Coordinates of C-alpha atoms in Angstrom, one line a residue:
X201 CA 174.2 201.9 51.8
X202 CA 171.4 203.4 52.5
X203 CA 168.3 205.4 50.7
X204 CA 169.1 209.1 50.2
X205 CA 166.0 211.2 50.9
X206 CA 166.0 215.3 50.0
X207 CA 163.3 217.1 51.7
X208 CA 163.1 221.2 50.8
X209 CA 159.7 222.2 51.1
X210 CA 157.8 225.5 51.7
X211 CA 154.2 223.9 53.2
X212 CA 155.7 221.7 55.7
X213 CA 152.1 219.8 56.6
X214 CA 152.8 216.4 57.1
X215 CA 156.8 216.7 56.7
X216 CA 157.3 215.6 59.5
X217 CA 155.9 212.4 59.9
X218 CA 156.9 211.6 56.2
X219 CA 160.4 212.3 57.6
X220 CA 160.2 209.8 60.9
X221 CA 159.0 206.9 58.4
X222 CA 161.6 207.3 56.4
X223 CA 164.2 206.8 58.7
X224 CA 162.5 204.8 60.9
X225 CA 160.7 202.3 58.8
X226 CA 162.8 202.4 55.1
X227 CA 166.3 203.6 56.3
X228 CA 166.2 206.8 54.7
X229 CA 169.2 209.0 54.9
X230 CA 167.8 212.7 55.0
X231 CA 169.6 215.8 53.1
X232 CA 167.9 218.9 53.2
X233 CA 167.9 222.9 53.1
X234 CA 167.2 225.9 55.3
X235 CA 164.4 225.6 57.0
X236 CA 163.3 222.4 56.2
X237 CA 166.4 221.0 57.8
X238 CA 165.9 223.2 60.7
X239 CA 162.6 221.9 61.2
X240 CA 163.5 217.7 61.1
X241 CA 166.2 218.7 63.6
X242 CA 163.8 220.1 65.9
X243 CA 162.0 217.1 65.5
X244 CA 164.8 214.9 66.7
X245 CA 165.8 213.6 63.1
X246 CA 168.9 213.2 61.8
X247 CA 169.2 215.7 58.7
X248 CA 172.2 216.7 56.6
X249 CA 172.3 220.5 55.7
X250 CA 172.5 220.4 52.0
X251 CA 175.4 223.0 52.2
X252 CA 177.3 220.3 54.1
X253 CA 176.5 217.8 51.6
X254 CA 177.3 219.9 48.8
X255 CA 180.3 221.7 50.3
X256 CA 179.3 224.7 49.1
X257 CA 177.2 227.5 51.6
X258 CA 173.9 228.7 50.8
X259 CA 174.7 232.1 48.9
X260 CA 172.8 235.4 47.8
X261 CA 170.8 235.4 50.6
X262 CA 169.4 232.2 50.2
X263 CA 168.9 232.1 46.2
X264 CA 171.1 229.7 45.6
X265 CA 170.9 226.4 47.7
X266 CA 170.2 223.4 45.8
X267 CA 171.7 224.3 42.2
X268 CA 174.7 222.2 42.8
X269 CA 176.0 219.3 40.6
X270 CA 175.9 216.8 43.9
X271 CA 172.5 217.2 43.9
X272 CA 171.4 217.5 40.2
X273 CA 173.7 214.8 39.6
X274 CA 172.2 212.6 42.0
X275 CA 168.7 213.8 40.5
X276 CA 169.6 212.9 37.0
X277 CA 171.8 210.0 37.0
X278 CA 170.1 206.8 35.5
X279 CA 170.4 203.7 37.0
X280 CA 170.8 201.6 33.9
X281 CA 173.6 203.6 32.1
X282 CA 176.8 202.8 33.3
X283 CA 179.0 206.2 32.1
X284 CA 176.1 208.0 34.5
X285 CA 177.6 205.5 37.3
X286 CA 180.8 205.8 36.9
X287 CA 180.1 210.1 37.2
X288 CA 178.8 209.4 40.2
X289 CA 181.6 207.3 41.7
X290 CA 184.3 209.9 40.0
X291 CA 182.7 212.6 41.5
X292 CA 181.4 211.3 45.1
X293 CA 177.8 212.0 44.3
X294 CA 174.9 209.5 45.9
X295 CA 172.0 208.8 43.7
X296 CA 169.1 210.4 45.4
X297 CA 166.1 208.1 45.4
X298 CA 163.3 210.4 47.0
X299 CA 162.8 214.2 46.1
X300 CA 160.2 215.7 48.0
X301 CA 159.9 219.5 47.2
X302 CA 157.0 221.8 46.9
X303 CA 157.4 225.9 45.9
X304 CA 157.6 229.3 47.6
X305 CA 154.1 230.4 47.7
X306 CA 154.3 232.8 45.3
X307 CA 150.2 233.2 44.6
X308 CA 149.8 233.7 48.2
X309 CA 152.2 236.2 48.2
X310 CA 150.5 238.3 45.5
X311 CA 147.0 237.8 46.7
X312 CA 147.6 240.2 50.0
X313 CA 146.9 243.8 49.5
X314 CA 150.0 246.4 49.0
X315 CA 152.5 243.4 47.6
X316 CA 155.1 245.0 46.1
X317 CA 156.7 243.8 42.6
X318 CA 160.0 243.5 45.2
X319 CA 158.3 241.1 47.0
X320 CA 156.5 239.2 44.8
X321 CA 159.7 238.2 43.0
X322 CA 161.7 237.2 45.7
X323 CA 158.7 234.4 46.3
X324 CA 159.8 233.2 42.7
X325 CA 161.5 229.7 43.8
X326 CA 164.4 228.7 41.5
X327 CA 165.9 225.6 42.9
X328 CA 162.4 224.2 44.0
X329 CA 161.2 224.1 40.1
X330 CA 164.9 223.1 38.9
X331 CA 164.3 220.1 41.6
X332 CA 160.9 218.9 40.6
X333 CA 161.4 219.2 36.5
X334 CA 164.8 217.1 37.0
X335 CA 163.2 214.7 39.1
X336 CA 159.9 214.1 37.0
X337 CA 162.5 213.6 34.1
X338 CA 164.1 210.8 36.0
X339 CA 161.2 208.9 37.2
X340 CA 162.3 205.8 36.0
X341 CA 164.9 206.1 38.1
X342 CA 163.6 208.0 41.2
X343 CA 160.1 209.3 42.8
X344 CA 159.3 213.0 43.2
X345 CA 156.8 214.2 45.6
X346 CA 155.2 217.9 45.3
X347 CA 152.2 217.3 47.4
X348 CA 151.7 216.6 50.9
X349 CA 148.6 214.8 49.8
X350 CA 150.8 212.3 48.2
X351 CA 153.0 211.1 51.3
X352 CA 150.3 208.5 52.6
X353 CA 149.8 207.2 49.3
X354 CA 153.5 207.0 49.0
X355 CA 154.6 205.0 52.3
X356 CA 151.7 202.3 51.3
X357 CA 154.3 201.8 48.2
X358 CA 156.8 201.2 50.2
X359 CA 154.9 198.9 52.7
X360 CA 153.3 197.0 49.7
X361 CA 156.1 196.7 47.4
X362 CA 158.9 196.0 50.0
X363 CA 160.0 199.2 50.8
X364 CA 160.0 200.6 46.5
X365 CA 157.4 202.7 45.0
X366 CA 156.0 201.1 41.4
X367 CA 156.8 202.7 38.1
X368 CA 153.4 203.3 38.1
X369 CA 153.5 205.6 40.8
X370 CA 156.6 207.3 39.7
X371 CA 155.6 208.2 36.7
X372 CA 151.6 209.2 38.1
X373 CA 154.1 211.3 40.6
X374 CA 155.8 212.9 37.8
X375 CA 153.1 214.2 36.2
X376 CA 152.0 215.6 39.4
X377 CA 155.3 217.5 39.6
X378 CA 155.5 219.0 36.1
X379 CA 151.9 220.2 36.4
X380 CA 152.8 222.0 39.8
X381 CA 155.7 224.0 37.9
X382 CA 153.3 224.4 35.0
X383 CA 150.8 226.1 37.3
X384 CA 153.5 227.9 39.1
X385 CA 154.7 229.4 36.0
X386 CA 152.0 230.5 34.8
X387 CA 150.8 232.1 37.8
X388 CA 154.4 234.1 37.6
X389 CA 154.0 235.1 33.7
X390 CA 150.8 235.9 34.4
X391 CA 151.0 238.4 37.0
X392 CA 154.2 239.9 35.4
X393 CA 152.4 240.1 32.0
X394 CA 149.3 241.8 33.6
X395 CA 146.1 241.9 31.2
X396 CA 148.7 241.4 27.9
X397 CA 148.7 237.2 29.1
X398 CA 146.1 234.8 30.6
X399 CA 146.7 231.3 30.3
X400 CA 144.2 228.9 32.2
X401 CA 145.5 225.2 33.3
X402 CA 144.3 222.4 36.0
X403 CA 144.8 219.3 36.8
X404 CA 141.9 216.6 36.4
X405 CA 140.1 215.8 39.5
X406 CA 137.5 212.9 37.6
X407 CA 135.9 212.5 34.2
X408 CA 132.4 213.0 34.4
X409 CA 130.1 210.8 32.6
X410 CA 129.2 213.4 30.0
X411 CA 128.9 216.9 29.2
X412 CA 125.3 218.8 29.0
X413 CA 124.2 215.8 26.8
X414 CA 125.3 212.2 26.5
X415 CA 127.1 212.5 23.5
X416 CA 129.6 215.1 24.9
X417 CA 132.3 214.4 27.0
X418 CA 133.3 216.5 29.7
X419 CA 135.8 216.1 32.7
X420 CA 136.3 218.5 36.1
X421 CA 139.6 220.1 36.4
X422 CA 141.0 221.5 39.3
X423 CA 142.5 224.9 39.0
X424 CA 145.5 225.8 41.7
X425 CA 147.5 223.4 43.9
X426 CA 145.3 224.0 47.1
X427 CA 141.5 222.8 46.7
X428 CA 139.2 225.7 46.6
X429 CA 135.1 226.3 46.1
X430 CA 133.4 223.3 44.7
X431 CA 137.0 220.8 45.0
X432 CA 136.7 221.8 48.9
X433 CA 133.4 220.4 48.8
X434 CA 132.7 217.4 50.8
X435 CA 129.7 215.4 49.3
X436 CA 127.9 213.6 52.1
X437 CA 126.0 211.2 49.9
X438 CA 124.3 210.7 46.5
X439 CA 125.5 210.0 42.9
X440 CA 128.7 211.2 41.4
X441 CA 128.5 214.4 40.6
X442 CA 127.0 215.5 37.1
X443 CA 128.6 218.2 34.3
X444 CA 125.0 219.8 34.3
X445 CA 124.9 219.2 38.6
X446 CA 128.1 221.8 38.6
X447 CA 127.3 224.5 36.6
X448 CA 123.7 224.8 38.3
X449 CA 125.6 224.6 41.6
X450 CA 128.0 227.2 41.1
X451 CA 124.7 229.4 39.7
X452 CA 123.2 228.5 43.0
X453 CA 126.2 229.7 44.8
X454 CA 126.4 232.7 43.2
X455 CA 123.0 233.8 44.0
X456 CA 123.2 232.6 47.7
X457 CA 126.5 234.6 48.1
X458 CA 124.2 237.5 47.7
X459 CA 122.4 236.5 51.1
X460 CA 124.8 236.6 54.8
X461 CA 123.1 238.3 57.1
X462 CA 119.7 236.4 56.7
X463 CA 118.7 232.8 55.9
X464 CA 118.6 232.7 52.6
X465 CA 117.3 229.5 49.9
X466 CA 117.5 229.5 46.2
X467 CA 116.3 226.9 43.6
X468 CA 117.9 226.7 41.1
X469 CA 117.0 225.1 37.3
X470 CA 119.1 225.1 33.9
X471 CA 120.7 228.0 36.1
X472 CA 118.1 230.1 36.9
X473 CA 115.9 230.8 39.9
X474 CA 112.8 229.1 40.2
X475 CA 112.4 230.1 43.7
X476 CA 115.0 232.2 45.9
X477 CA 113.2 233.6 49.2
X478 CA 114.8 235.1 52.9
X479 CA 113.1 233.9 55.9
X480 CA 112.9 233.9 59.7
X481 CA 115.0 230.6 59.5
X482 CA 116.7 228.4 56.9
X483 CA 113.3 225.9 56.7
X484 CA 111.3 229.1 56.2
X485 CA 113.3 230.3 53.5
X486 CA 113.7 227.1 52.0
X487 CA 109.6 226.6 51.9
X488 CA 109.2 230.1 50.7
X489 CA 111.4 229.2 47.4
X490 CA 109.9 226.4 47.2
X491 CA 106.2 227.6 47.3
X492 CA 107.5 230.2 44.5
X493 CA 106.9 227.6 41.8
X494 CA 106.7 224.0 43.3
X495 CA 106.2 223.3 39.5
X496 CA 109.9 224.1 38.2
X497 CA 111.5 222.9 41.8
X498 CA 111.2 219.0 41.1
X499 CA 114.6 217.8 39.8
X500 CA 116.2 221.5 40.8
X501 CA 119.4 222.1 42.8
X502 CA 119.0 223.9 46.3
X503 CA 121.7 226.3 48.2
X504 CA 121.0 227.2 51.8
X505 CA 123.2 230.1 53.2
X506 CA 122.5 228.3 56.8
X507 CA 123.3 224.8 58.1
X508 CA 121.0 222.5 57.6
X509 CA 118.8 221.5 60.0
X510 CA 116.1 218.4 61.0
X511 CA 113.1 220.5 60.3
X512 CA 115.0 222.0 56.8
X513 CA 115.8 218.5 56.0
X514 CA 111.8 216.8 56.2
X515 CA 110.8 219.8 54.1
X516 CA 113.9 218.7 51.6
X517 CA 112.8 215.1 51.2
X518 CA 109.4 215.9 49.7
X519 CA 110.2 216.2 46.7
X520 CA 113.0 214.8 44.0
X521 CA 115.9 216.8 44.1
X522 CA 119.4 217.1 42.4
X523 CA 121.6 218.7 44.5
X524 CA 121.5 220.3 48.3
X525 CA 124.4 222.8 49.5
X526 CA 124.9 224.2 52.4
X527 CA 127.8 225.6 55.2
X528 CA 127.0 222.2 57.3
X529 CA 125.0 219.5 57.5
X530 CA 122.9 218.6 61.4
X531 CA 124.1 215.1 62.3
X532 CA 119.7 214.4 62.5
X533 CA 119.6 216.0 59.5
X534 CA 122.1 213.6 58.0
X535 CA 120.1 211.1 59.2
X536 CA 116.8 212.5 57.9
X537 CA 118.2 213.3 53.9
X538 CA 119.5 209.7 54.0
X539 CA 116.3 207.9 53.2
X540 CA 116.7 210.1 49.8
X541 CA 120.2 208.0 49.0
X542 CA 120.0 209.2 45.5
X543 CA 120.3 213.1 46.3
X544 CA 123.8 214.5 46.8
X545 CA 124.0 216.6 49.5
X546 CA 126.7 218.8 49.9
X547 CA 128.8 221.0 52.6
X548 CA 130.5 223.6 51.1
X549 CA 131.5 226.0 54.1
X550 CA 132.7 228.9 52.1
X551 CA 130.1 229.8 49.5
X552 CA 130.7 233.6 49.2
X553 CA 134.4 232.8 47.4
X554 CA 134.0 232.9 43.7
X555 CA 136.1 233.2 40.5
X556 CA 137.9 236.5 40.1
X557 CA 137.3 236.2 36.4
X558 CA 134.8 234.8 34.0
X559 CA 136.6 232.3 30.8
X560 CA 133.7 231.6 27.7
X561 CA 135.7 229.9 24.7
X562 CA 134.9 231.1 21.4
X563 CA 136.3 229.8 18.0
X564 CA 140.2 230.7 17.9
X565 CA 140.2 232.1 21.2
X566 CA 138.6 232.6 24.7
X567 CA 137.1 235.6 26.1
X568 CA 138.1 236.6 29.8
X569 CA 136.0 239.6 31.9
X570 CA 135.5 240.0 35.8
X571 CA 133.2 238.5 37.3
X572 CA 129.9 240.5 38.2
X573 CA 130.3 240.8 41.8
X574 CA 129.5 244.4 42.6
X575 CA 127.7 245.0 45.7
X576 CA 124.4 246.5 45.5
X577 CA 124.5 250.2 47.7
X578 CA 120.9 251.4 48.0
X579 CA 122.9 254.6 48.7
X580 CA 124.0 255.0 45.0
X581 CA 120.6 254.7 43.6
X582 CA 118.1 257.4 42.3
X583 CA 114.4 257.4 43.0
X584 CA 113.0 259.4 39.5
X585 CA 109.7 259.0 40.1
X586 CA 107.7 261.6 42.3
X587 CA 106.4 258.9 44.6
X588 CA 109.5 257.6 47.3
X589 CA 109.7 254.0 48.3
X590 CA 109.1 253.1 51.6
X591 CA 111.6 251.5 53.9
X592 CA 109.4 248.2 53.3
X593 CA 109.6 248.9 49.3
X594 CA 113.7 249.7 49.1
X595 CA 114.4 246.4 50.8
X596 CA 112.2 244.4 48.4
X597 CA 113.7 246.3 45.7
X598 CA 117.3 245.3 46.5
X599 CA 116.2 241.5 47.4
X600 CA 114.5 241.6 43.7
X601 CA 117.6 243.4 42.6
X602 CA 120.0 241.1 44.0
X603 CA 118.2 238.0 42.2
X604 CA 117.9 239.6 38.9
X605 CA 121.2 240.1 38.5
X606 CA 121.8 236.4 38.3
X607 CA 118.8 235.3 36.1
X608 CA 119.7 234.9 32.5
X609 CA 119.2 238.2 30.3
X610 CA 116.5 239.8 29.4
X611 CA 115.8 239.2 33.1
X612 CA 112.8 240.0 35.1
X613 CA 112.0 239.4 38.8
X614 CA 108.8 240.0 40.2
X615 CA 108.7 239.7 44.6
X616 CA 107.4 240.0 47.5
X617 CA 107.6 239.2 51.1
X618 CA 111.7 239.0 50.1
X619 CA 110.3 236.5 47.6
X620 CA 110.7 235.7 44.3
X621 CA 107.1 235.4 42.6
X622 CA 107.5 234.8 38.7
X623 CA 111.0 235.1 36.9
X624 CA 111.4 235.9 33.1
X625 CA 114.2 234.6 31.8
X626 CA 116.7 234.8 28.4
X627 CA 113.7 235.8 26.3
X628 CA 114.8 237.5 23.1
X629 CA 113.1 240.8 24.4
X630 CA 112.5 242.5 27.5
X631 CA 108.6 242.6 26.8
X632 CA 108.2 239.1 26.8
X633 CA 110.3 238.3 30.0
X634 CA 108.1 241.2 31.9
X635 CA 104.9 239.2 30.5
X636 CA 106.0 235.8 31.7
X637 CA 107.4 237.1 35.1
X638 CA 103.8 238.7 35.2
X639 CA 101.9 235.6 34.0
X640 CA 103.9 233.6 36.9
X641 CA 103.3 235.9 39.3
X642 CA 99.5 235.7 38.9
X643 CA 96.9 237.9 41.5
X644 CA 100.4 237.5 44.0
X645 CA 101.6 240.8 41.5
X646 CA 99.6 243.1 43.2
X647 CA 101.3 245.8 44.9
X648 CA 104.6 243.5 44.3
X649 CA 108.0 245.4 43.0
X650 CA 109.2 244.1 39.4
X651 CA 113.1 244.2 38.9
X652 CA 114.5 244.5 35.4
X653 CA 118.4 243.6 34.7
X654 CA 118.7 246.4 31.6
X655 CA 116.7 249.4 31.3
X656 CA 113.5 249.6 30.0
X657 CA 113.8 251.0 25.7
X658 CA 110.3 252.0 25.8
X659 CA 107.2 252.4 28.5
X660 CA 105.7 249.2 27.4
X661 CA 107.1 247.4 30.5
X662 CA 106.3 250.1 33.1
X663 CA 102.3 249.9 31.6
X664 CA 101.6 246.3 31.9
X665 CA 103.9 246.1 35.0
X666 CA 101.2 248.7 36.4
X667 CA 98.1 247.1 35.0
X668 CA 99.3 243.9 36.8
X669 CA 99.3 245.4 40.3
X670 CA 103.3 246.2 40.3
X671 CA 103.9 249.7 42.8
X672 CA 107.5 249.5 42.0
X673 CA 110.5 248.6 40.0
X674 CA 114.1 248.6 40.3
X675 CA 116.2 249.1 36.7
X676 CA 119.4 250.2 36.0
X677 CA 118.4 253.5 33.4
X678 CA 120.3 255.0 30.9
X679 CA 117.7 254.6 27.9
X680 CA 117.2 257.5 25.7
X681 CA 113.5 257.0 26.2
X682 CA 114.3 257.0 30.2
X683 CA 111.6 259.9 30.4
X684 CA 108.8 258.5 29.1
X685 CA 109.4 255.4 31.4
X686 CA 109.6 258.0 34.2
X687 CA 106.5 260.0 33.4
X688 CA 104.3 256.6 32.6
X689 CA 105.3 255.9 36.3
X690 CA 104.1 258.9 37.4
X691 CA 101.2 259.1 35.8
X692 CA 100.6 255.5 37.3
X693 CA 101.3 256.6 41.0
X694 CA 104.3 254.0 40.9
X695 CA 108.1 254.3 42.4
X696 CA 111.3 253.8 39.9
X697 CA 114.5 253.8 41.1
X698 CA 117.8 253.3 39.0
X699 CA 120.9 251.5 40.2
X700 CA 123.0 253.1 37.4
X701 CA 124.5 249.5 36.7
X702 CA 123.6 246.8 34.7
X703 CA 123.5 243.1 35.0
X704 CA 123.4 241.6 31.5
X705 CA 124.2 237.8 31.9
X706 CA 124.6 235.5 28.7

């Protein structure tokens, strides 16, 4: 007799051509539901509608399809015990040897606008889950497949093990299935829970070879079924990945995500800026940052907010770098970062999408918060001093503005020509990150704008800011001591505006 195959899936990529080697090649016998089934008859397959299989028609408007003892039984039944034979024989049930099922798409569903509670819980699948638990369970038995991803991988079996997948693969399939349901769950409990819940799981994608030091180990997980930011990446060359290479990426892409309209280049190092600059074109930004502090760039990790060009590309080889991102890579530029094997060189098309939250564990816990991703509106700010900025002033302002806000608090960002040119970061007081900024900076501080990611507690800053050539900065306000802040500024002949929001980041 032949194999019984049930297909019920909600992403239908690649069903098809699973289906046709099935039949075609292994002898498959297809069962299957609703619109699965319509869509292998379409195809020219022979399918059996699992309400003919079962006897029973789908009911409740499609709720109830699969949740039927012929196909549960089938599901369940091992192979080895002879009572769960004779069941099957008593009760003309065929042992089903192939599950493939994956789930209503129920985080889709609640990421659009104006979803209704309604609607998001008719996208909770019932059978799909019931399917994929029962037939991870029985793995010895059977194989379940809950990702399109795993089809090709799964008719190799076949070819190489003449025509049956390996316990190994069962049971590597089987995990693949509970942790889809896992997920799933807890995407469910955590939207019906609201803020009162927040699990976090993923599946691994690789160990890495340590953590921030060689004594730590660390792995990458993969959060979500569908790969997304940095696991849609597609590495072009270089070394594996590092723990230390990630985190200073997804810092890089952070501050790059600030940038769309105009080619943008950051640097980044233990993730801060050493040099973030706009430019007439992606090699002219790129040198820009660079030139910031060609010092702190050797070893660093680059994102360009442009593809990546032959020209981009020499000025890229010069030194050692870690990492390069960007949308796309030239074919010539390929070519060119080639002769640096070691670098890994990234595409990462989508660089603005980021985490909707922010997870830090602490001891007994974990901390969650949104992530920072206000947009900076030069409309909402406030000049306080008596002096306006120019037009040429308030874009520099929001360009320093825009870095600060990801450089490690107490921040301080000192630019000009939409250039970063001395950065104080994480010191243990604002003075002192105003003093290296400044230090950095060097004779470039005159008439430059100074950025400051908290307010300013006394009118120390705004002083040595001034005596350094500074004509402007950019803080968020709200000190008590605001006023004397404002009339040192004044009395200095320099602009202040307030953005009325802070950027602390720890």
């Amino acid at each position: 007799m032949a194999r019984l195959a049930l297909l019920s899936v909600s992403n239908k990529t690649g069903l098809i051509d699973l289906a046709r080697s099935l039949v075609e090649e292994f002898d498959f016998d297809l069962i299957s539901s609703g619109g699965t089934a319509q869509a292998l008859k379409d195809a020219g397959l022979p399918v059996t509608k699992v309400a003919d299989y079962t006897g029973s028609p789908e009911i409740l408007g499609g709720r109830v399809k699969t949740l039927h003892p012929r196909i549960h039984g089938g599901i369940l039944a091992r192979r080895d015990v002879p009572q769960d034979i004779a069941d099957l024989e008593n009760n003309q049930i065929r042992p089903i040897d192939l599950v493939v099922v994956n789930l209503y798409p129920f985080e889709e569903t609640i990421a659009k606008p104006g979803v209704t509670l309604s609607q998001a819980v008719e996208q909770i699948d019932i059978g799909g889950p019931a399917m994929l638990r029962a037939s991870s369970k029985n793995f010895a038995h059977l194989t379940v497949l809950s990702d399109p991803a795993q089809y090709e991988e799964y008719l190799q079996e076949l070819r190489q093990n003449k025509g049956e997948a390996s316990l190994e693969f069962r049971q590597k399939s089987a995990l693949k299935g509970f942790l889809h349901t896992a997920s799933y769950d807890q995407a469910i409990a955590y939207y019906l829970a609201g803020t009162q819940q927040h699990t976090l799981s993923g599946t691994q994608l690789q160990s890495l070879r340590y953590g921030e030091n060689p004594h730590q180990p660390a792995a990458w997980y993969q959060t979500g079924t569908t790969p997304t930011g940095w696991t849609a990446a597609t590495k072009l060359q270089g070394k594996e990945l590092s723990y230390n290479n990630l985190v200073d990426l997804e810092a890089a892409r952070r501050i790059i995500a600030e940038f769309d309209d105009t080619p943008a280049a950051t640097i980044i190092k233990h993730t801060n800026p050493c040099g973030t600059a706009l430019g007439s074109s992606i090699s002219e930004a790129y040198q820009k940052a660079f030139n910031a502090d060609s010092t702190s760039a050797f070893g660093g990790i680059v994102a360009l907010n442009r593809p990546i060009d032959a020209a981009t590309a020499s000025e890229l080889t010069k030194t050692f770098l870690e990492c390069v991102v960007a949308p796309s890579c030239d074919p010539k530029a390929q070519e060119i970062l080639g002769k640096k094997s070691n670098v890994r060189v990234l595409t990462l098309p989508d660089l603005s999408s980021g985490p909707k939250d922010t997870v830090k564990a602490i001891a007994g816990g974990f901390l969650v918060e949104s992530s920072d991703d206000v947009i900076a509106d030069t409309n909402q700010w406030q000049v306080v001093t008596e002096r306006q900025p120019t037009a040429s002033e308030l874009a520099e302002l929001l360009f320093a503005w825009k870095v600060c806000k990801h450089v490690k608090s107490n921040a301080i960002v000192v630019s000009g020509d939409r250039t970063t040119l001395g950065v104080g970061a994480g010191q243990m007081n604002r003075v002192g990150s105003v003093k290296i900024a400044l230090e950095q900076a060097g004779e470039k501080a005159k008439d430059a704008i100074l950025a400051s990611d908290g307010f300013f507690p006394f009118n120390d800053s705004v002083r040595t800011a001034a005596a350094a050539g500074i004509t402007a900065l950019v803080q968020p306000g709200g000190s008590l001591r605001d006023q004397d802040s404002i009339k040192a500024a004044n009395e200095l002949g320099l602009v202040m505006v307030f953005t009325g929001v802070r950027h602390f980041l720890h």
